[in-house]
Amino acid sequence: MSRPPTDRTKTLSILAEIFREYGYDGTSLGLITQATGLGKGSLYHMFPGGKAEMMSAVLTEIDTWFETHIYAPLRSTPQRNDAIPSMLDAVTQYFVSGQRVCLMGVLSVSNQRDQFADAIAHYFSRWIEALTLTLQQHSHPPSQARLLAEETILHIQGAIILSRALHDPALFQRSISRLHDKLSLRSR
Amino acid sequence: MSRPPTDRTKTLSILAEIFREYGYDGTSLGLITQATGLGKGSLYHMFPGGKAEMMSAVLTEIDTWFETHIYAPLRSTPQRNDAIPSMLDAVTQYFVSGQRVCLMGVLSVSNQRDQFADAIAHYFSRWIEALTLTLQQHSHPPSQARLLAEETILHIQGAIILSRALHDPALFQRSISRLHDKLSLRSR
DNA sequence: GTCTATAGAGTGATAGAC
DNA sequence: GTCTATCACTCTATAGAC
């Protein structure tokens, strides 16, 4: 009855796209079985906790991705001149110029916020911390650096919303450009 | 068999809060009947199109509220020194320091975006236009004024997300303060 | 034989439409 | 209130690896 061995990483990436597109309540198991090609048995074997555990696993995967590709570089080489531009480039690519939503951001304005509060808070607070460190290296005083880090991240989240609301990827692009200017102006 | 006449405005305001809290997919008719005290018959009499028409009516109501309390003042007295601070105050109050979500913002990152695309785009584009006008009156060149207006609105949306993600209303407050400073600095 | 991963029919509850 | 469809989830059966 069985066949090709299930690739958990592959499954998680499909799950992530479904949750991004349909939200938590809008994602049905029927949709999941269809998109993954897996039966309910397989899904409940991989994720005994059902849909909630699938979302948790997706959030962990996302957190790991950002840790590796965004936060770690900020922490390990904060003094590099291109530390911040590199982050903004990676973010632009990840969010496909604002046309791909941030699952953490979506959840934080949904009724699932409390259920996944730890994952959400972890994601954003680590990002703020890493970025604060980098901004300090670029001659921003510690108090200002943290505020600027918060502002940067909310700017990115807001850019996703507004560019999607207006169906305008260019809006995302230019708002990231302005962010780039704002962050580098005082770095010299 | 007589019953109190249904107050459409009251019903819409209850519907708005439910949609804000549970999202579109997460809002069931059962939840609605419970919160409004109306039977399904009454609801379908008021909104023959069902849930979708309820959401549409809510969005129209929200648009009207912003038109009256936010956009119209910006357009009619853009030269007033407190035009922008007043807007920021009204917004802070409306969104309860970021703890109450923006339904238009939530929808724009949901799978309902296309269904309600017109209402969403109308809301944000009118806001941008009114704010652009006001910023021009405060000595920002037209091209810069529009970019700054976009930035202001995405900043507000991002502040809602981040302050909710971190359960930190103070973050919303200080990000609005910084917005205030940024918008008034070049106005002199 | 045991064990793990699988498919999918079957469950009761609840959805939105009317 | 009644309807049918669909929901998340359970459970039985079964396949291959060992």
Short mmCIF file of C-alpha atoms (C1' of nucleotides) in Angstrom, two decimals:
data_model
loop_
_atom_site.label_atom_id
_atom_site.label_comp_id
_atom_site.label_asym_id
_atom_site.label_seq_id
_atom_site.Cartn_x
_atom_site.Cartn_y
_atom_site.Cartn_z
CA MET A 1 0.00 0.00 0.00
CA SER A 2 2.88 2.28 0.57
CA ARG A 3 5.50 3.66 -1.64
CA PRO A 4 7.86 6.46 -2.14
CA PRO A 5 9.39 7.21 1.25
CA THR A 6 8.03 10.47 2.54
CA ASP A 7 10.41 13.39 2.54
CA ARG A 8 9.62 15.35 5.67
CA THR A 9 11.41 18.47 4.50
CA LYS A 10 9.52 18.42 1.23
CA THR A 11 6.23 17.88 3.03
CA LEU A 12 6.95 20.79 5.37
CA SER A 13 7.66 23.11 2.50
CA ILE A 14 4.36 22.18 0.83
CA LEU A 15 2.56 22.65 4.15
CA ALA A 16 4.17 26.06 4.56
CA GLU A 17 2.92 27.23 1.19
CA ILE A 18 -0.58 25.99 1.90
CA PHE A 19 -0.74 27.70 5.29
CA ARG A 20 0.61 30.90 3.75
CA GLU A 21 -1.99 30.83 1.03
CA TYR A 22 -5.07 29.70 2.92
CA GLY A 23 -4.30 30.57 6.53
CA TYR A 24 -4.79 28.17 9.41
CA ASP A 25 -8.58 27.94 9.42
CA GLY A 26 -8.74 28.00 5.65
CA THR A 27 -6.41 25.02 5.31
CA SER A 28 -8.34 21.75 5.35
CA LEU A 29 -6.91 18.28 5.59
CA GLY A 30 -8.49 17.59 2.24
CA LEU A 31 -6.43 20.39 0.76
CA ILE A 32 -3.34 19.00 2.44
CA THR A 33 -3.84 15.45 1.22
CA GLN A 34 -4.40 16.77 -2.26
CA ALA A 35 -1.35 19.04 -2.31
CA THR A 36 1.03 16.59 -0.66
CA GLY A 37 -0.33 13.42 -2.21
CA LEU A 38 -0.24 11.87 1.25
CA GLY A 39 -3.14 10.06 2.87
CA LYS A 40 -4.50 11.03 6.24
CA GLY A 41 -2.77 8.03 7.75
CA SER A 42 0.62 9.27 6.66
CA LEU A 43 -0.09 12.79 7.81
CA TYR A 44 -1.26 11.70 11.25
CA HIS A 45 1.70 9.38 11.50
CA MET A 46 4.10 12.25 10.83
CA PHE A 47 2.13 14.75 12.88
CA PRO A 48 0.13 12.97 15.59
CA GLY A 49 -1.09 16.32 16.84
CA GLY A 50 -2.89 16.97 13.56
CA LYS A 51 -3.14 20.37 11.96
CA ALA A 52 -1.78 22.24 14.98
CA GLU A 53 1.36 20.12 14.97
CA MET A 54 1.76 20.63 11.24
CA MET A 55 1.67 24.39 11.75
CA SER A 56 4.10 24.15 14.66
CA ALA A 57 6.51 22.14 12.56
CA VAL A 58 6.24 24.67 9.74
CA LEU A 59 6.94 27.53 12.14
CA THR A 60 10.00 25.73 13.49
CA GLU A 61 11.25 25.23 9.96
CA ILE A 62 10.75 28.91 9.16
CA ASP A 63 12.49 29.94 12.35
CA THR A 64 15.45 27.73 11.50
CA TRP A 65 15.64 29.16 8.01
CA PHE A 66 15.74 32.73 9.30
CA GLU A 67 18.21 31.79 12.00
CA THR A 68 20.55 30.35 9.39
CA HIS A 69 20.12 32.81 6.55
CA ILE A 70 19.28 36.07 8.30
CA TYR A 71 20.07 36.18 12.02
CA ALA A 72 23.33 34.24 12.11
CA PRO A 73 25.02 36.39 9.44
CA LEU A 74 23.90 39.53 11.28
CA ARG A 75 25.42 38.25 14.50
CA SER A 76 28.62 36.76 13.09
CA THR A 77 29.69 39.58 10.79
CA PRO A 78 27.81 42.67 11.97
CA GLN A 79 30.69 44.94 11.03
CA ARG A 80 30.54 44.18 7.32
CA ASN A 81 29.43 47.13 5.24
CA ASP A 82 26.95 45.01 3.36
CA ALA A 83 25.47 43.28 6.41
CA ILE A 84 22.24 45.27 6.23
CA PRO A 85 21.92 45.43 2.43
CA SER A 86 22.44 41.67 2.36
CA MET A 87 19.68 41.18 4.88
CA LEU A 88 17.32 43.37 2.88
CA ASP A 89 18.15 41.50 -0.31
CA ALA A 90 17.56 38.13 1.34
CA VAL A 91 14.26 39.35 2.76
CA THR A 92 13.11 40.75 -0.57
CA GLN A 93 13.86 37.45 -2.22
CA TYR A 94 12.23 35.39 0.53
CA PHE A 95 9.03 37.40 0.47
CA VAL A 96 9.05 37.62 -3.34
CA SER A 97 8.80 41.41 -3.27
CA GLY A 98 5.93 41.32 -0.83
CA GLN A 99 3.76 38.97 -2.83
CA ARG A 100 4.51 36.07 -0.51
CA VAL A 101 3.18 36.74 2.96
CA CYS A 102 5.03 36.33 6.24
CA LEU A 103 3.35 33.44 8.03
CA MET A 104 4.52 34.73 11.41
CA GLY A 105 3.04 38.13 10.64
CA VAL A 106 -0.24 36.68 9.46
CA LEU A 107 -0.56 34.53 12.57
CA SER A 108 0.13 37.46 14.86
CA VAL A 109 -3.05 39.18 13.63
CA SER A 110 -5.14 36.01 13.67
CA ASN A 111 -7.04 34.14 16.34
CA GLN A 112 -4.22 31.56 16.36
CA ARG A 113 -1.86 34.11 17.83
CA ASP A 114 -2.03 32.73 21.36
CA GLN A 115 -1.70 29.11 20.29
CA PHE A 116 1.59 29.86 18.52
CA ALA A 117 2.63 32.83 20.63
CA ASP A 118 6.02 31.39 21.60
CA ALA A 119 7.09 30.66 18.03
CA ILE A 120 5.95 34.08 16.86
CA ALA A 121 7.63 35.99 19.68
CA HIS A 122 10.82 33.97 19.27
CA TYR A 123 11.02 34.71 15.58
CA PHE A 124 10.57 38.46 15.90
CA SER A 125 12.59 38.97 19.06
CA ARG A 126 15.61 37.10 17.70
CA TRP A 127 15.41 39.17 14.54
CA ILE A 128 15.26 42.40 16.53
CA GLU A 129 18.18 41.34 18.70
CA ALA A 130 20.43 40.36 15.81
CA LEU A 131 19.61 43.52 13.91
CA THR A 132 20.15 45.69 16.99
CA LEU A 133 23.64 44.25 17.34
CA THR A 134 24.46 45.01 13.73
CA LEU A 135 23.12 48.55 13.92
CA GLN A 136 25.27 49.19 16.98
CA GLN A 137 28.29 48.14 14.95
CA HIS A 138 27.31 50.77 12.44
CA SER A 139 27.65 53.54 15.00
CA HIS A 140 24.08 53.76 16.23
CA PRO A 141 23.89 54.20 20.01
CA PRO A 142 22.41 51.12 21.72
CA SER A 143 19.10 52.75 22.65
CA GLN A 144 18.57 54.07 19.14
CA ALA A 145 19.72 50.82 17.57
CA ARG A 146 16.96 48.80 19.17
CA LEU A 147 14.27 51.27 18.15
CA LEU A 148 15.63 51.34 14.64
CA ALA A 149 15.65 47.54 14.53
CA GLU A 150 12.00 47.42 15.57
CA GLU A 151 11.20 50.03 12.98
CA THR A 152 12.98 48.07 10.26
CA ILE A 153 11.09 44.89 10.93
CA LEU A 154 7.68 46.52 11.19
CA HIS A 155 8.49 48.39 8.01
CA ILE A 156 9.05 45.10 6.22
CA GLN A 157 5.81 43.66 7.60
CA GLY A 158 3.87 46.75 6.64
CA ALA A 159 5.37 46.75 3.17
CA ILE A 160 4.10 43.23 2.61
CA ILE A 161 0.59 44.23 3.64
CA LEU A 162 0.40 47.43 1.64
CA SER A 163 1.99 46.07 -1.50
CA ARG A 164 -0.40 43.12 -1.43
CA ALA A 165 -3.37 45.34 -0.68
CA LEU A 166 -2.59 47.44 -3.74
CA HIS A 167 -1.33 44.53 -5.85
CA ASP A 168 1.86 46.50 -6.31
CA PRO A 169 5.19 44.67 -5.95
CA ALA A 170 6.96 47.90 -6.91
CA LEU A 171 5.67 49.48 -3.72
CA PHE A 172 7.46 46.79 -1.75
CA GLN A 173 10.65 47.36 -3.69
CA ARG A 174 10.74 51.10 -3.19
CA SER A 175 9.84 50.88 0.47
CA ILE A 176 12.77 48.51 0.97
CA SER A 177 14.96 50.95 -0.93
CA ARG A 178 13.93 53.74 1.41
CA LEU A 179 14.63 51.49 4.35
CA HIS A 180 18.07 50.85 2.95
CA ASP A 181 18.75 54.57 2.70
CA LYS A 182 17.47 55.25 6.17
CA LEU A 183 19.61 52.55 7.74
CA SER A 184 22.82 53.45 5.95
CA LEU A 185 22.63 57.23 6.19
CA ARG A 186 23.85 57.37 9.78
CA SER A 187 26.30 54.50 9.33
CA ARG A 188 29.02 56.68 7.96
CA MET B 1 -44.44 37.10 17.92
CA SER B 2 -43.21 40.68 17.84
CA ARG B 3 -39.59 41.36 18.26
CA PRO B 4 -37.36 44.39 18.60
CA PRO B 5 -36.45 45.81 15.21
CA THR B 6 -33.02 44.75 14.14
CA ASP B 7 -30.47 47.51 14.36
CA ARG B 8 -28.35 47.10 11.27
CA THR B 9 -25.61 49.43 12.50
CA LYS B 10 -25.33 47.58 15.77
CA THR B 11 -25.25 44.24 13.96
CA LEU B 12 -22.52 45.48 11.64
CA SER B 13 -20.38 46.62 14.52
CA ILE B 14 -20.71 43.21 16.19
CA LEU B 15 -19.90 41.50 12.89
CA ALA B 16 -16.84 43.70 12.49
CA GLU B 17 -15.47 42.69 15.86
CA ILE B 18 -16.07 39.01 15.17
CA PHE B 19 -14.35 39.15 11.78
CA ARG B 20 -11.46 41.04 13.32
CA GLU B 21 -11.07 38.47 16.05
CA TYR B 22 -11.63 35.23 14.14
CA GLY B 23 -10.89 36.15 10.55
CA TYR B 24 -13.15 35.25 7.65
CA ASP B 25 -12.73 31.48 7.64
CA GLY B 26 -12.65 31.33 11.42
CA THR B 27 -15.99 33.10 11.77
CA SER B 28 -18.87 30.64 11.68
CA LEU B 29 -22.54 31.44 11.42
CA GLY B 30 -22.95 29.79 14.79
CA LEU B 31 -20.55 32.29 16.29
CA ILE B 32 -22.45 35.09 14.60
CA THR B 33 -25.88 33.98 15.80
CA GLN B 34 -24.49 33.67 19.30
CA ALA B 35 -22.82 37.08 19.32
CA THR B 36 -25.67 38.96 17.65
CA GLY B 37 -28.55 37.04 19.17
CA LEU B 38 -30.05 36.82 15.69
CA GLY B 39 -31.30 33.63 14.13
CA LYS B 40 -29.94 32.41 10.85
CA GLY B 41 -33.19 33.45 9.20
CA SER B 42 -32.74 37.06 10.26
CA LEU B 43 -29.14 37.07 9.17
CA TYR B 44 -29.98 35.77 5.70
CA HIS B 45 -32.79 38.27 5.46
CA MET B 46 -30.38 41.12 6.18
CA PHE B 47 -27.55 39.65 4.14
CA PRO B 48 -28.95 37.40 1.39
CA GLY B 49 -25.41 36.79 0.16
CA GLY B 50 -24.47 35.11 3.43
CA LYS B 51 -21.09 35.47 5.07
CA ALA B 52 -19.48 37.15 2.07
CA GLU B 53 -22.12 39.87 2.06
CA MET B 54 -21.70 40.34 5.79
CA MET B 55 -18.00 40.94 5.31
CA SER B 56 -18.64 43.30 2.40
CA ALA B 57 -21.07 45.32 4.50
CA VAL B 58 -18.54 45.49 7.32
CA LEU B 59 -15.83 46.69 4.94
CA THR B 60 -18.12 49.40 3.58
CA GLU B 61 -18.86 50.52 7.12
CA ILE B 62 -15.15 50.68 7.94
CA ASP B 63 -14.42 52.59 4.76
CA THR B 64 -17.12 55.10 5.62
CA TRP B 65 -15.76 55.54 9.12
CA PHE B 66 -12.26 56.26 7.85
CA GLU B 67 -13.60 58.56 5.16
CA THR B 68 -15.42 60.60 7.79
CA HIS B 69 -12.93 60.58 10.63
CA ILE B 70 -9.57 60.31 8.90
CA TYR B 71 -9.55 61.14 5.19
CA ALA B 72 -12.04 64.02 5.11
CA PRO B 73 -10.24 66.05 7.81
CA LEU B 74 -6.93 65.50 5.98
CA ARG B 75 -8.44 66.80 2.77
CA SER B 76 -10.46 69.69 4.18
CA THR B 77 -7.88 71.21 6.50
CA PRO B 78 -4.52 69.89 5.34
CA GLN B 79 -2.77 73.09 6.32
CA ARG B 80 -3.53 72.81 10.03
CA ASN B 81 -0.44 72.21 12.13
CA ASP B 82 -2.11 69.37 13.96
CA ALA B 83 -3.53 67.64 10.88
CA ILE B 84 -1.04 64.81 11.07
CA PRO B 85 -0.84 64.49 14.85
CA SER B 86 -4.63 64.36 14.90
CA MET B 87 -4.64 61.55 12.37
CA LEU B 88 -2.07 59.59 14.37
CA ASP B 89 -4.08 60.09 17.55
CA ALA B 90 -7.29 58.93 15.88
CA VAL B 91 -5.51 55.90 14.44
CA THR B 92 -3.96 54.98 17.78
CA GLN B 93 -7.35 55.17 19.41
CA TYR B 94 -9.06 53.22 16.64
CA PHE B 95 -6.53 50.40 16.70
CA VAL B 96 -6.34 50.44 20.50
CA SER B 97 -2.57 50.84 20.46
CA GLY B 98 -2.16 48.02 18.00
CA GLN B 99 -4.10 45.46 19.98
CA ARG B 100 -7.07 45.73 17.64
CA VAL B 101 -6.18 44.55 14.17
CA CYS B 102 -6.88 46.32 10.90
CA LEU B 103 -9.41 44.17 9.07
CA MET B 104 -8.33 45.58 5.72
CA GLY B 105 -4.73 44.70 6.51
CA VAL B 106 -5.60 41.21 7.65
CA LEU B 107 -7.64 40.54 4.52
CA SER B 108 -4.87 41.73 2.26
CA VAL B 109 -2.62 38.90 3.47
CA SER B 110 -5.39 36.28 3.42
CA ASN B 111 -6.90 34.08 0.72
CA GLN B 112 -9.92 36.42 0.71
CA ARG B 113 -7.80 39.20 -0.74
CA ASP B 114 -9.11 38.80 -4.28
CA GLN B 115 -12.73 38.49 -3.22
CA PHE B 116 -12.58 41.86 -1.45
CA ALA B 117 -9.83 43.42 -3.53
CA ASP B 118 -11.83 46.51 -4.48
CA ALA B 119 -12.76 47.43 -0.92
CA ILE B 120 -9.19 46.89 0.27
CA ALA B 121 -7.60 48.89 -2.53
CA HIS B 122 -10.13 51.70 -2.12
CA TYR B 123 -9.45 51.99 1.58
CA PHE B 124 -5.68 52.19 1.27
CA SER B 125 -5.49 54.30 -1.87
CA ARG B 126 -7.87 56.93 -0.50
CA TRP B 127 -5.81 57.08 2.66
CA ILE B 128 -2.60 57.50 0.70
CA GLU B 129 -4.13 60.22 -1.46
CA ALA B 130 -5.50 62.24 1.44
CA LEU B 131 -2.25 61.97 3.35
CA THR B 132 -0.19 62.90 0.30
CA LEU B 133 -2.20 66.08 -0.03
CA THR B 134 -1.62 67.01 3.58
CA LEU B 135 2.11 66.30 3.42
CA GLN B 136 2.39 68.55 0.36
CA GLN B 137 0.81 71.33 2.42
CA HIS B 138 3.56 70.79 4.96
CA SER B 139 6.27 71.59 2.43
CA HIS B 140 7.11 68.14 1.17
CA PRO B 141 7.59 68.06 -2.59
CA PRO B 142 4.81 66.12 -4.36
CA SER B 143 6.97 63.15 -5.30
CA GLN B 144 8.34 62.79 -1.79
CA ALA B 145 4.93 63.37 -0.25
CA ARG B 146 3.43 60.30 -1.87
CA LEU B 147 6.31 58.06 -0.85
CA LEU B 148 6.12 59.41 2.66
CA ALA B 149 2.37 58.77 2.75
CA GLU B 150 2.89 55.15 1.69
CA GLU B 151 5.58 54.79 4.29
CA THR B 152 3.33 56.19 6.99
CA ILE B 153 0.53 53.79 6.30
CA LEU B 154 2.72 50.73 6.02
CA HIS B 155 4.42 51.82 9.22
CA ILE B 156 1.06 51.79 11.00
CA GLN B 157 0.21 48.36 9.58
CA GLY B 158 3.59 46.97 10.55
CA ALA B 159 3.31 48.42 14.04
CA ILE B 160 0.04 46.56 14.57
CA ILE B 161 1.65 43.29 13.51
CA LEU B 162 4.83 43.64 15.53
CA SER B 163 3.20 44.94 18.69
CA ARG B 164 0.70 42.09 18.58
CA ALA B 165 3.41 39.54 17.82
CA LEU B 166 5.32 40.64 20.90
CA HIS B 167 2.24 41.38 23.00
CA ASP B 168 3.61 44.86 23.50
CA PRO B 169 1.25 47.83 23.14
CA ALA B 170 4.11 50.13 24.13
CA LEU B 171 5.92 49.15 20.94
CA PHE B 172 2.97 50.47 18.96
CA GLN B 173 2.96 53.69 20.93
CA ARG B 174 6.63 54.42 20.46
CA SER B 175 6.59 53.51 16.79
CA ILE B 176 3.77 56.00 16.28
CA SER B 177 5.79 58.57 18.21
CA ARG B 178 8.72 58.05 15.90
CA LEU B 179 6.40 58.36 12.94
CA HIS B 180 5.17 61.65 14.34
CA ASP B 181 8.73 62.94 14.63
CA LYS B 182 9.63 61.80 11.15
CA LEU B 183 6.61 63.46 9.58
CA SER B 184 6.97 66.77 11.37
CA LEU B 185 10.75 67.20 11.12
CA ARG B 186 10.72 68.37 7.53
CA SER B 187 7.50 70.33 7.91
CA ARG B 188 9.23 73.37 9.33
"C1'" DG C 1 6.82 -13.09 13.08
"C1'" DT C 2 7.51 -7.54 14.48
"C1'" DC C 3 7.63 -2.87 13.23
"C1'" DT C 4 6.88 1.27 10.60
"C1'" DA C 5 4.63 3.82 7.15
"C1'" DT C 6 0.88 3.93 4.48
"C1'" DA C 7 -4.11 4.52 2.40
"C1'" DG C 8 -8.62 5.60 2.93
"C1'" DA C 9 -13.33 4.33 4.67
"C1'" DG C 10 -15.70 5.64 8.67
"C1'" DT C 11 -16.77 8.67 12.84
"C1'" DG C 12 -19.53 12.40 14.97
"C1'" DA C 13 -19.61 17.23 14.88
"C1'" DT C 14 -20.40 21.32 12.59
"C1'" DA C 15 -20.16 24.13 8.60
"C1'" DG C 16 -22.94 27.48 5.44
"C1'" DA C 17 -27.10 27.76 2.71
"C1'" DC C 18 -31.79 28.16 2.63
"C1'" DG D 1 -34.95 24.46 11.92
"C1'" DT D 2 -33.47 21.45 8.10
"C1'" DC D 3 -30.54 20.29 4.81
"C1'" DT D 4 -26.22 18.39 2.69
"C1'" DA D 5 -21.34 18.91 2.44
"C1'" DT D 6 -17.32 19.00 4.66
"C1'" DC D 7 -14.66 19.31 8.73
"C1'" DA D 8 -10.78 17.23 11.84
"C1'" DC D 9 -9.79 13.15 13.25
"C1'" DT D 10 -9.88 7.71 14.23
"C1'" DC D 11 -9.19 3.29 12.99
"C1'" DT D 12 -8.61 -0.87 10.43
"C1'" DA D 13 -6.12 -3.07 6.97
"C1'" DT D 14 -1.99 -3.73 4.50
"C1'" DA D 15 2.40 -3.26 2.45
"C1'" DG D 16 7.40 -3.97 2.78
"C1'" DA D 17 11.83 -4.12 5.82
"C1'" DC D 18 13.96 -6.67 9.04
#
